[in-house]
Amino acid sequence: MDPEHLPVINNYLDANEPPSSEARLSRMHFHDNQRKVDYVLAYHYRKRGAHLGHGSPGHSLAVISNGETGKERHGGGPGDVELGPLDALEEERREQRDEFEHNLMAAGLELEKDLESKSQGSVFVRIHAPWQVLAREAEFLKIKVPTKKMYEIKAGGSIAKKFSAILQTLSSPLQPRVPEHSNNRMKNLSYPFSREKMYLYNIQEKDTFFDNATRSRIVHEILKRTACSRANNTMGINSLIANNIYEAAYPLHDGEYDSPGDDMNDRKLLYQEWARYGVFYKFQPIDLIRKYFGEKIGLYFAWLGLYTSFLIPSSVIGVIVFLYGCATIEEDIPSKEMCDHQNAFTMCPLCDKSCDYWNLSSACGTARASHLFDNPATVFFSIFMALWATMFLENWKRLQMRLGYFWDLTGIEEEEEHSRPEYETKVREKLLKESGKSAVQKLEANSPEDDEDDEDKLTWKDRFPGYLMNFASILFMIALTFSIVFGVIVYRITTAAALSLNKATRSNVRVTVTATAVIINLVVILILDEIYGAVAKWLTKIEVPKTEQTFEERLILKAFLLKFVNAYSPIFYVAFFKGRFVGRPGSYVYVFDGYRMEECAPGGCLMELCIQLSIIMLGKQLIQNNIFEIGVPKLKKLFRKLKDETEPGESDPDHSKRPEQWDLDHSLEPYTGLTPEYMEMIIQFGFVTLFVASFPLAPVFALLNNVIEVRLDAKKFVTELRRPDAVRTKDIGIWFDILSGIGKFSVIINAFVIAVTSDFIPRLVYQYSYSHNGTLHGFVNHTLSFFNVSQLKEGTQPENSQFDQEVQFCRFKDYREPPWAPNPYEFSKQYWSVLSARLAFVIIFQNLVMFLSVLVDWMIPDIPTDISDQIKKEKSLLVDFFLKEEHEKVKLADEPTQRSQGGGDRSRRSRAASSAPSGRSQPGSIASSGSQHTNV
Amino acid sequence: MDPEHLPVINNYLDANEPPSSEARLSRMHFHDNQRKVDYVLAYHYRKRGAHLGHGSPGHSLAVISNGETGKERHGGGPGDVELGPLDALEEERREQRDEFEHNLMAAGLELEKDLESKSQGSVFVRIHAPWQVLAREAEFLKIKVPTKKMYEIKAGGSIAKKFSAILQTLSSPLQPRVPEHSNNRMKNLSYPFSREKMYLYNIQEKDTFFDNATRSRIVHEILKRTACSRANNTMGINSLIANNIYEAAYPLHDGEYDSPGDDMNDRKLLYQEWARYGVFYKFQPIDLIRKYFGEKIGLYFAWLGLYTSFLIPSSVIGVIVFLYGCATIEEDIPSKEMCDHQNAFTMCPLCDKSCDYWNLSSACGTARASHLFDNPATVFFSIFMALWATMFLENWKRLQMRLGYFWDLTGIEEEEEHSRPEYETKVREKLLKESGKSAVQKLEANSPEDDEDDEDKLTWKDRFPGYLMNFASILFMIALTFSIVFGVIVYRITTAAALSLNKATRSNVRVTVTATAVIINLVVILILDEIYGAVAKWLTKIEVPKTEQTFEERLILKAFLLKFVNAYSPIFYVAFFKGRFVGRPGSYVYVFDGYRMEECAPGGCLMELCIQLSIIMLGKQLIQNNIFEIGVPKLKKLFRKLKDETEPGESDPDHSKRPEQWDLDHSLEPYTGLTPEYMEMIIQFGFVTLFVASFPLAPVFALLNNVIEVRLDAKKFVTELRRPDAVRTKDIGIWFDILSGIGKFSVIINAFVIAVTSDFIPRLVYQYSYSHNGTLHGFVNHTLSFFNVSQLKEGTQPENSQFDQEVQFCRFKDYREPPWAPNPYEFSKQYWSVLSARLAFVIIFQNLVMFLSVLVDWMIPDIPTDISDQIKKEKSLLVDFFLKEEHEKVKLADEPTQRSQGGGDRSRRSRAASSAPSGRSQPGSIASSGSQHTNV
């Protein structure tokens, strides 16, 4: 009997075997100390008639359950106690579990679980994937594995070689001390695993040929596609978890991260070299992260690392730009003119009645502060940042390709995704409604792959209510955000009006109002951020997307839209709308019964924009990092601990024992995806690029935040979360599109900030068209229009003016015809020429930067040259390698054939035998080739 | 002896076998009437001592040459005649050919060639690829072939199904009558060919399992990589052709396209259903084109077809827009005002001295004509066309995916490209220079795949002169184009001035000058177009790109840049620069000693732009189509015929016989790539999108041209060219980037045409800001400024004015302050407000259209839903199919194993035998497993 073709369907461990918990080498193996636990399913059980009796505590012998016996046990269980409704549910669940576990064993997996000895408690089903299952699945999944053939990776030319050597020496203290980093000059040629080509691979030990992440991925793949006909939902572990049949499913961590002693495991290594604040200055051990957590999480950290390192140059230049502003503050003619008391521009009152005329020199401070952010260097900086964003994205594409090459991701195809359980439920409901039971039976009779059929698919008509709901809700949410922004504006207007009535508070009205309003904005943003996250999830659930991937993409898009609008709408208001609807003295614009629209400070709105940006950005980062990322998980942990302690503690006897790895992992938080981490960074990326013209320090703050963020996330993944399933992916998906969208959007936003919000263009126009001597002397006077105070409307004059001189004309900031012109207070020619210049600047800036971005994009090849060379080389090496192997095979087959007839076959067979050694058929394994058909 | 592992290395056809030319079934087989000719190498030979003697004519027995004997024959050839220098070269070539042919046979190909019986003549080496070579190469090239498994292709929902059925019925007269179209409801599951999985495929007859295009592709692949150590260039047929060792290499056409009778072949079918003007209304048989010419050419025609069909809606709307202009011409107030003699605007003279004042109403005609193209509908149309371009590109992506799916291109990888012979020569020269002979020997000792080594690669330093030359030449060419445009401007200015001196010609100066200038432009464009094509090729050769693909890409980029600048620079001048540097009355801008810069016609430059565009576009299409695409090939053919006839005609005796297919094909033009075809279409695409705001009829003309162009190209490919090598490719490569670049560029160009060139914005501004009653009444007056004629410079006044009234003020088209203002002739407020409006329009238009394009791009998924469903389904079917096959294999292996030990192997062997039947080992085949190592 050829053992290779016999599936090991189930597995008995002799119940008489001693527990041998002392002799066990690792807490990550079955009790036989041989078979590694690759995956754990956890569920909570309650025995029938829960309070009848307890199993003898301490008697927790490991017993391997098996489908057949399990069923039998429940068929004629221990006495016919009446079933309460809860018990019936429990019984149903137990049956589903039994069927599912039976199917898993039929698929070749080996299971171990403890006896349900107590009246209720948690049971962990440990799953081990034996070699032939791994081999079969690796072939289906086309997992690339290293072959025997090694080759050297060439660094570019000799100069490049030297340069990289120097760089390596210099950066060596920054490198994490992780074994992989020692020999990165050689690479194994990889080839998708194939059982027919076993001779290609360097299989020394079958237990360790696939690393732990790959093993658990394979098991997860089987879990996802194993059917359970008893459960309503036909497919996979996800449905079962969704229906509470199982509580959790997770692969095991590689051990403890803080165990004392020298026994090193990958998790501990990651903790020591990556997930501590103490190593914040080091590079990340990306290869190890990928090996441990899989490609998807590896790519996230690689992306985060690249982003953080790209923030360094932009921070440096941002600081230089800021310092340039500081250094030139004394030479800035407009602010000097504003501060000059001799100029004495008498300004029109800022509010009706209670406000007095005022002297422009009293706004000297804000004018000087404005110059810090409103100088020619910021124009340069915003062009730089637009190109920086393009460079970053290009370099990310390159890094992604490079990682893809080293991680053997080139040429992997999209994995087929199973439908989400919610989708299947929805389809079933639809069928039930449409054609009664018969259709459901038809559906159940269908093989699971056939669900692309026309009738069991949600059509546009079925989805319409969901879409409508989504559309309406998103519109409502955006309207809500806008109305909150408007509310804050109203707050500002009214409070300012109220405060300015009181003489005592009048002096610092502006500061008080601005500060409180920004803090209100910040709090609202933080609260709505959380709400919108939940709303986006809820809306996506309503939409019932078919696969997990579309679910994630739609969720991300919705959440991004809502959070983006939430975070940026107050900033957009300040940048582009504030102070533009004020009207002019004599015909102000009023809202709500006599409140004038708010104006910007005399130094321009840019200063206010800057304050708004810095407070929202810093506040968001600090509070979200500290409270939501550190505080909330701690609280949750505390809460769970308390809950565990209050529950009837049957685990007491176990406490004396060293807890098993699955117990430890079960107590960790489940992994819920990378979306929040990415989202936070993307919103930050927006702060760094979108309004960088008004706040050149944004990159510095982002950099400081990210240095912490990397380690914070790392710590979370290593110490606080259950090990995530290793997911194979080539890229960061929709995030890249969002990033490049923000990059493109930032160009036009920055163009408008410079052209419209800042005073850059008016100054330029004044200097080159109106100035008498080519300097900015007289600029302030030029920007102020005259108003004849006698034309102020009745009742809006300052009530008891204490201004020290007779006022005939007051000044206001606008380009309008003077009172003595034929058409007084109309926009003047200057207004139109400045406007033309502003708009021309927008066009030139936008198109220039877009052109430069395209140029950068085109000049930097997406695939690094050395990598594309290596890929080509790898291909040709692979062909060579194959030809050689084939040639040898032919020789082997030929030579004996000429002597004896069956020789070739014998040699072929012997090779097959050597690649499938013994130790595969477990004791007590039963062959059942008949049932194999349905498993896989 | 297992025949499967014995390569058939060479092949003798018994020379005594009768020629049997009568009995031959087809002229596409070897003389044994069994082996199909898959490829032909042609060379011209001249015997040593060429005029010594002729071989007996008529005695053209087919003899199969074989490497070994060939060498021997030449080693001790027919007498030691002294070798002239030409003879030595000839001898060298012969030896190289012999070695190459030997190597081909060693690679498993089978060759047949005629005796070199005459003193000189053409010899055709016919190549046949036997089954085992095809199988081996198909496996290496991962050629997807249909498996036994068929599945149904689902059309969307039931409504979609009905709709498509109706559509099919309606369009059935438009469908070409080609067999493939009958059953497109089923598709074979495809899988890369693998000799280990022969049982998967439905191999009925090995001779026809791979179609002719695939067979020739495989042979071409071998030809490309077979080394010839004797030739300096190590690799492949391309080097040999480049060095004139062979004259040509081509696969055979499937037969004659115009043969009488019913014997149908694919070529004849293509001719009848595709390559005739008579079927211009039909869809193209894309699948058949792909089957016959390969994917690359198939994609070109699919692209051309899609483009042409996309031109239909845009033509319709373009015509409607034009008709709208015609219909509203009577209601257009500005042109009515201009034509109104009562208004009597006295305009300033158009030239100094000799020109008189004139009445605006005399320009009535052009004003009315302008309205045809300058009306609000064109704004709508240019937005439409920008979105149309996006839609077209999106739909092309989808069609490409769809074709990729049906043509089994999903998941194919880039094929490795060999270095170009020129590159290798250059590398060799470099090595020679650097380190003498030794390095060359080292290089030659290297295996060809190792040429990625650092020292035998052209570095940036080696390439610098080439790049510099390129850069300088391109700059020079662009400068040349600009100076020609400038020359034409000078021609226009001077001729206009000269003509206006003469009273007789004065009346139609403008028409004469414009017409002649445009024709000069057209002729220059046509001539430079050809020159630039050649220059681009030459420049790319100087650059020495490494692979054929980079060569093509760089050539395309350069040619596109040059041709684009050439075709569009006069148009850009008219659109954006003409009439903008005129100055104003009293201070005109003069060039060259007193010539005033040219102005636009009173109706605006748009009319002139339109004339320029239509003449260049139509002229280019008509002349290039007729002369270059139809005339020149005919001339070439004639020339070659003449040349053939003047040469010593040894082919006379053959004339009596029916000519062989390789003779026929040899007399056709060689295929030189798709670049000119694409380039022509891309430039046309530019005409259709870039200036569509000024010429809404462009799509109509493009459509008319393309309907002819499709059949013209088809005819060329079917009847006039040698069969091209079938090239597998997934997309149209760099052309897509160029297209989308033009699409993006067109947005900003159209924005500027509408804003700056047309009068759309000034009208809008007048209507909403200055008009008293909200209509355009008074617009003409508003656009004309006043000039006090007494301020005309001395000597520029009209000499003998015959104007019928006393002129104090003349008017000119500009927004300037009147003479009585405090700052006369400065730009007025209107000027700035109109400018602001123009620029604001550009910003809004550009960003709106870009946003809409992104939206369209995002809304239309790149992969059609049905195709992505099918691909998913195909994947899962494939897994099922495999599992089933594996299961059966296991069963087969298991059952006998339980009875007898060797049974499983026997069944396996028997399957192998059945999949590799006899007929493979040719008579006289010799096993030589030792030499096999070097073949593949």
mmCIF file of C-alpha atoms in Angstrom, chain A residues 1-2 5 136 140 154 156-158 195-197 413-414 416 449 452-454 457 557 748 752 817 823 826-829 832-833 835-836 839-840 842-843 846-847 850 858 869 872 875-876 879-880 883 886-887 889-890 893-894 897-898 905 908-909 929 932-933 936, chain B residues 1-2 5 139-140 154 156-158 195-197 413-414 416 449 452-454 457 557 748 752 817 823 826-829 832-833 835-836 839-840 842-843 846-847 850 858 869 872 875-876 879-880 882-883 886-887 889-890 893-894 897-898 905 909 929 932-933 936:
data_model
loop_
_atom_site.group_PDB
_atom_site.id
_atom_site.type_symbol
_atom_site.label_atom_id
_atom_site.label_comp_id
_atom_site.label_asym_id
_atom_site.label_seq_id
_atom_site.Cartn_x
_atom_site.Cartn_y
_atom_site.Cartn_z
ATOM 1 C CA MET A 1 0.000 0.000 0.000
ATOM 2 C CA ASP A 2 1.493 3.290 -1.075
ATOM 3 C CA HIS A 5 -1.731 8.539 -1.221
ATOM 4 C CA ARG A 136 -0.471 19.651 -0.816
ATOM 5 C CA PHE A 140 -2.195 24.751 -4.392
ATOM 6 C CA LYS A 154 25.215 41.967 -7.121
ATOM 7 C CA GLY A 156 25.672 48.036 -8.810
ATOM 8 C CA GLY A 157 29.082 49.229 -10.049
ATOM 9 C CA SER A 158 32.329 49.271 -8.144
ATOM 10 C CA ARG A 195 5.332 17.787 -4.985
ATOM 11 C CA GLU A 196 6.476 16.635 -8.370
ATOM 12 C CA LYS A 197 9.675 18.622 -8.093
ATOM 13 C CA GLU A 413 -1.708 36.052 -8.114
ATOM 14 C CA GLU A 414 -4.629 37.414 -6.205
ATOM 15 C CA GLU A 416 -9.397 33.731 -4.340
ATOM 16 C CA GLU A 449 -17.650 27.162 -5.721
ATOM 17 C CA GLU A 452 -21.377 32.834 -8.901
ATOM 18 C CA ASP A 453 -24.703 31.715 -10.246
ATOM 19 C CA ASP A 454 -27.047 34.360 -11.367
ATOM 20 C CA LYS A 457 -26.023 36.742 -6.259
ATOM 21 C CA LEU A 557 -12.964 54.751 1.556
ATOM 22 C CA ILE A 748 -4.010 72.743 -5.817
ATOM 23 C CA PHE A 752 -4.579 78.453 -3.394
ATOM 24 C CA GLU A 817 -12.190 102.849 -5.018
ATOM 25 C CA ASN A 823 -17.866 105.031 -8.374
ATOM 26 C CA GLU A 826 -16.344 99.551 -6.091
ATOM 27 C CA PHE A 827 -13.481 97.158 -6.578
ATOM 28 C CA SER A 828 -10.575 99.095 -7.970
ATOM 29 C CA LYS A 829 -8.340 98.269 -10.879
ATOM 30 C CA TRP A 832 -8.649 93.045 -10.495
ATOM 31 C CA SER A 833 -4.979 93.099 -11.361
ATOM 32 C CA LEU A 835 -6.816 88.907 -8.607
ATOM 33 C CA SER A 836 -5.469 88.171 -12.082
ATOM 34 C CA LEU A 839 -5.203 83.250 -10.453
ATOM 35 C CA ALA A 840 -2.289 83.228 -12.863
ATOM 36 C CA VAL A 842 -2.501 79.212 -9.251
ATOM 37 C CA ILE A 843 -2.437 78.089 -12.880
ATOM 38 C CA GLN A 846 -0.439 73.887 -10.340
ATOM 39 C CA ASN A 847 0.717 73.021 -13.818
ATOM 40 C CA MET A 850 2.067 68.664 -11.786
ATOM 41 C CA TRP A 858 8.743 59.158 -15.129
ATOM 42 C CA ASP A 869 18.286 42.807 -13.302
ATOM 43 C CA LYS A 872 15.800 38.637 -15.009
ATOM 44 C CA LYS A 875 14.533 33.742 -14.350
ATOM 45 C CA SER A 876 17.431 32.634 -16.478
ATOM 46 C CA VAL A 879 15.651 27.868 -16.567
ATOM 47 C CA ASP A 880 19.265 26.714 -16.306
ATOM 48 C CA LEU A 883 17.429 22.151 -17.603
ATOM 49 C CA GLU A 886 15.940 17.595 -16.254
ATOM 50 C CA HIS A 887 19.092 16.536 -17.958
ATOM 51 C CA LYS A 889 16.731 13.067 -14.642
ATOM 52 C CA VAL A 890 16.906 11.971 -18.247
ATOM 53 C CA ALA A 893 16.195 7.384 -16.473
ATOM 54 C CA ASP A 894 18.104 6.499 -19.597
ATOM 55 C CA THR A 897 16.522 1.698 -19.024
ATOM 56 C CA GLN A 898 19.038 0.478 -21.496
ATOM 57 C CA ASP A 905 10.525 3.695 -13.219
ATOM 58 C CA ARG A 908 11.585 7.586 -10.379
ATOM 59 C CA ARG A 909 9.821 5.746 -7.663
ATOM 60 C CA SER A 929 -10.016 6.976 0.183
ATOM 61 C CA GLN A 932 -11.350 12.029 0.435
ATOM 62 C CA HIS A 933 -13.292 13.342 -2.473
ATOM 63 C CA VAL A 936 -10.335 19.470 -0.283
ATOM 64 C CA MET B 1 14.659 2.469 -24.784
ATOM 65 C CA ASP B 2 12.286 5.229 -23.767
ATOM 66 C CA HIS B 5 13.823 11.197 -23.804
ATOM 67 C CA GLU B 139 6.633 24.364 -21.407
ATOM 68 C CA PHE B 140 9.491 26.812 -21.078
ATOM 69 C CA LYS B 154 -22.133 33.460 -18.323
ATOM 70 C CA GLY B 156 -24.681 38.980 -16.649
ATOM 71 C CA GLY B 157 -28.276 38.920 -15.423
ATOM 72 C CA SER B 158 -31.324 37.768 -17.303
ATOM 73 C CA ARG B 195 4.857 17.650 -20.374
ATOM 74 C CA GLU B 196 4.191 16.202 -16.963
ATOM 75 C CA LYS B 197 0.494 16.958 -17.239
ATOM 76 C CA GLU B 413 5.199 37.298 -17.461
ATOM 77 C CA GLU B 414 7.442 39.574 -19.429
ATOM 78 C CA GLU B 416 13.209 37.807 -21.257
ATOM 79 C CA GLU B 449 23.054 34.613 -19.713
ATOM 80 C CA GLU B 452 24.632 41.230 -16.659
ATOM 81 C CA ASP B 453 28.167 41.356 -15.324
ATOM 82 C CA ASP B 454 29.441 44.692 -14.302
ATOM 83 C CA LYS B 457 27.705 46.473 -19.477
ATOM 84 C CA LEU B 557 9.251 58.678 -27.452
ATOM 85 C CA ILE B 748 -5.377 72.437 -20.134
ATOM 86 C CA PHE B 752 -6.837 77.968 -22.610
ATOM 87 C CA GLU B 817 -8.251 103.490 -21.216
ATOM 88 C CA ASN B 823 -3.685 107.571 -17.908
ATOM 89 C CA GLU B 826 -3.166 101.890 -20.112
ATOM 90 C CA PHE B 827 -5.030 98.627 -19.600
ATOM 91 C CA SER B 828 -8.429 99.441 -18.222
ATOM 92 C CA LYS B 829 -10.237 97.900 -15.297
ATOM 93 C CA TRP B 832 -8.126 93.103 -15.631
ATOM 94 C CA SER B 833 -11.578 91.888 -14.761
ATOM 95 C CA LEU B 835 -8.383 88.578 -17.487
ATOM 96 C CA SER B 836 -9.388 87.457 -13.993
ATOM 97 C CA LEU B 839 -7.905 82.727 -15.589
ATOM 98 C CA ALA B 840 -10.615 81.711 -13.160
ATOM 99 C CA VAL B 842 -9.033 78.003 -16.744
ATOM 100 C CA ILE B 843 -8.683 76.954 -13.099
ATOM 101 C CA GLN B 846 -9.098 72.298 -15.604
ATOM 102 C CA ASN B 847 -9.876 71.101 -12.112
ATOM 103 C CA MET B 850 -9.637 66.534 -14.100
ATOM 104 C CA TRP B 858 -12.592 55.348 -10.656
ATOM 105 C CA ASP B 869 -15.876 36.718 -12.238
ATOM 106 C CA LYS B 872 -12.131 33.672 -10.492
ATOM 107 C CA LYS B 875 -9.254 29.505 -11.096
ATOM 108 C CA SER B 876 -11.594 27.505 -8.937
ATOM 109 C CA VAL B 879 -8.310 23.627 -8.801
ATOM 110 C CA ASP B 880 -11.313 21.309 -9.039
ATOM 111 C CA PHE B 882 -6.672 19.223 -10.810
ATOM 112 C CA LEU B 883 -8.058 17.669 -7.691
ATOM 113 C CA GLU B 886 -5.150 13.844 -8.941
ATOM 114 C CA HIS B 887 -7.807 11.830 -7.231
ATOM 115 C CA LYS B 889 -4.429 9.266 -10.478
ATOM 116 C CA VAL B 890 -4.291 8.261 -6.844
ATOM 117 C CA ALA B 893 -2.183 4.091 -8.558
ATOM 118 C CA ASP B 894 -3.714 2.696 -5.410
ATOM 119 C CA THR B 897 -0.724 -1.358 -5.912
ATOM 120 C CA GLN B 898 -2.720 -3.313 -3.449
ATOM 121 C CA ASP B 905 3.909 2.554 -12.186
ATOM 122 C CA ARG B 909 3.797 4.619 -17.764
ATOM 123 C CA SER B 929 22.232 12.262 -25.417
ATOM 124 C CA GLN B 932 21.774 17.491 -25.750
ATOM 125 C CA HIS B 933 23.231 19.511 -22.955
ATOM 126 C CA VAL B 936 18.348 24.143 -25.088
#
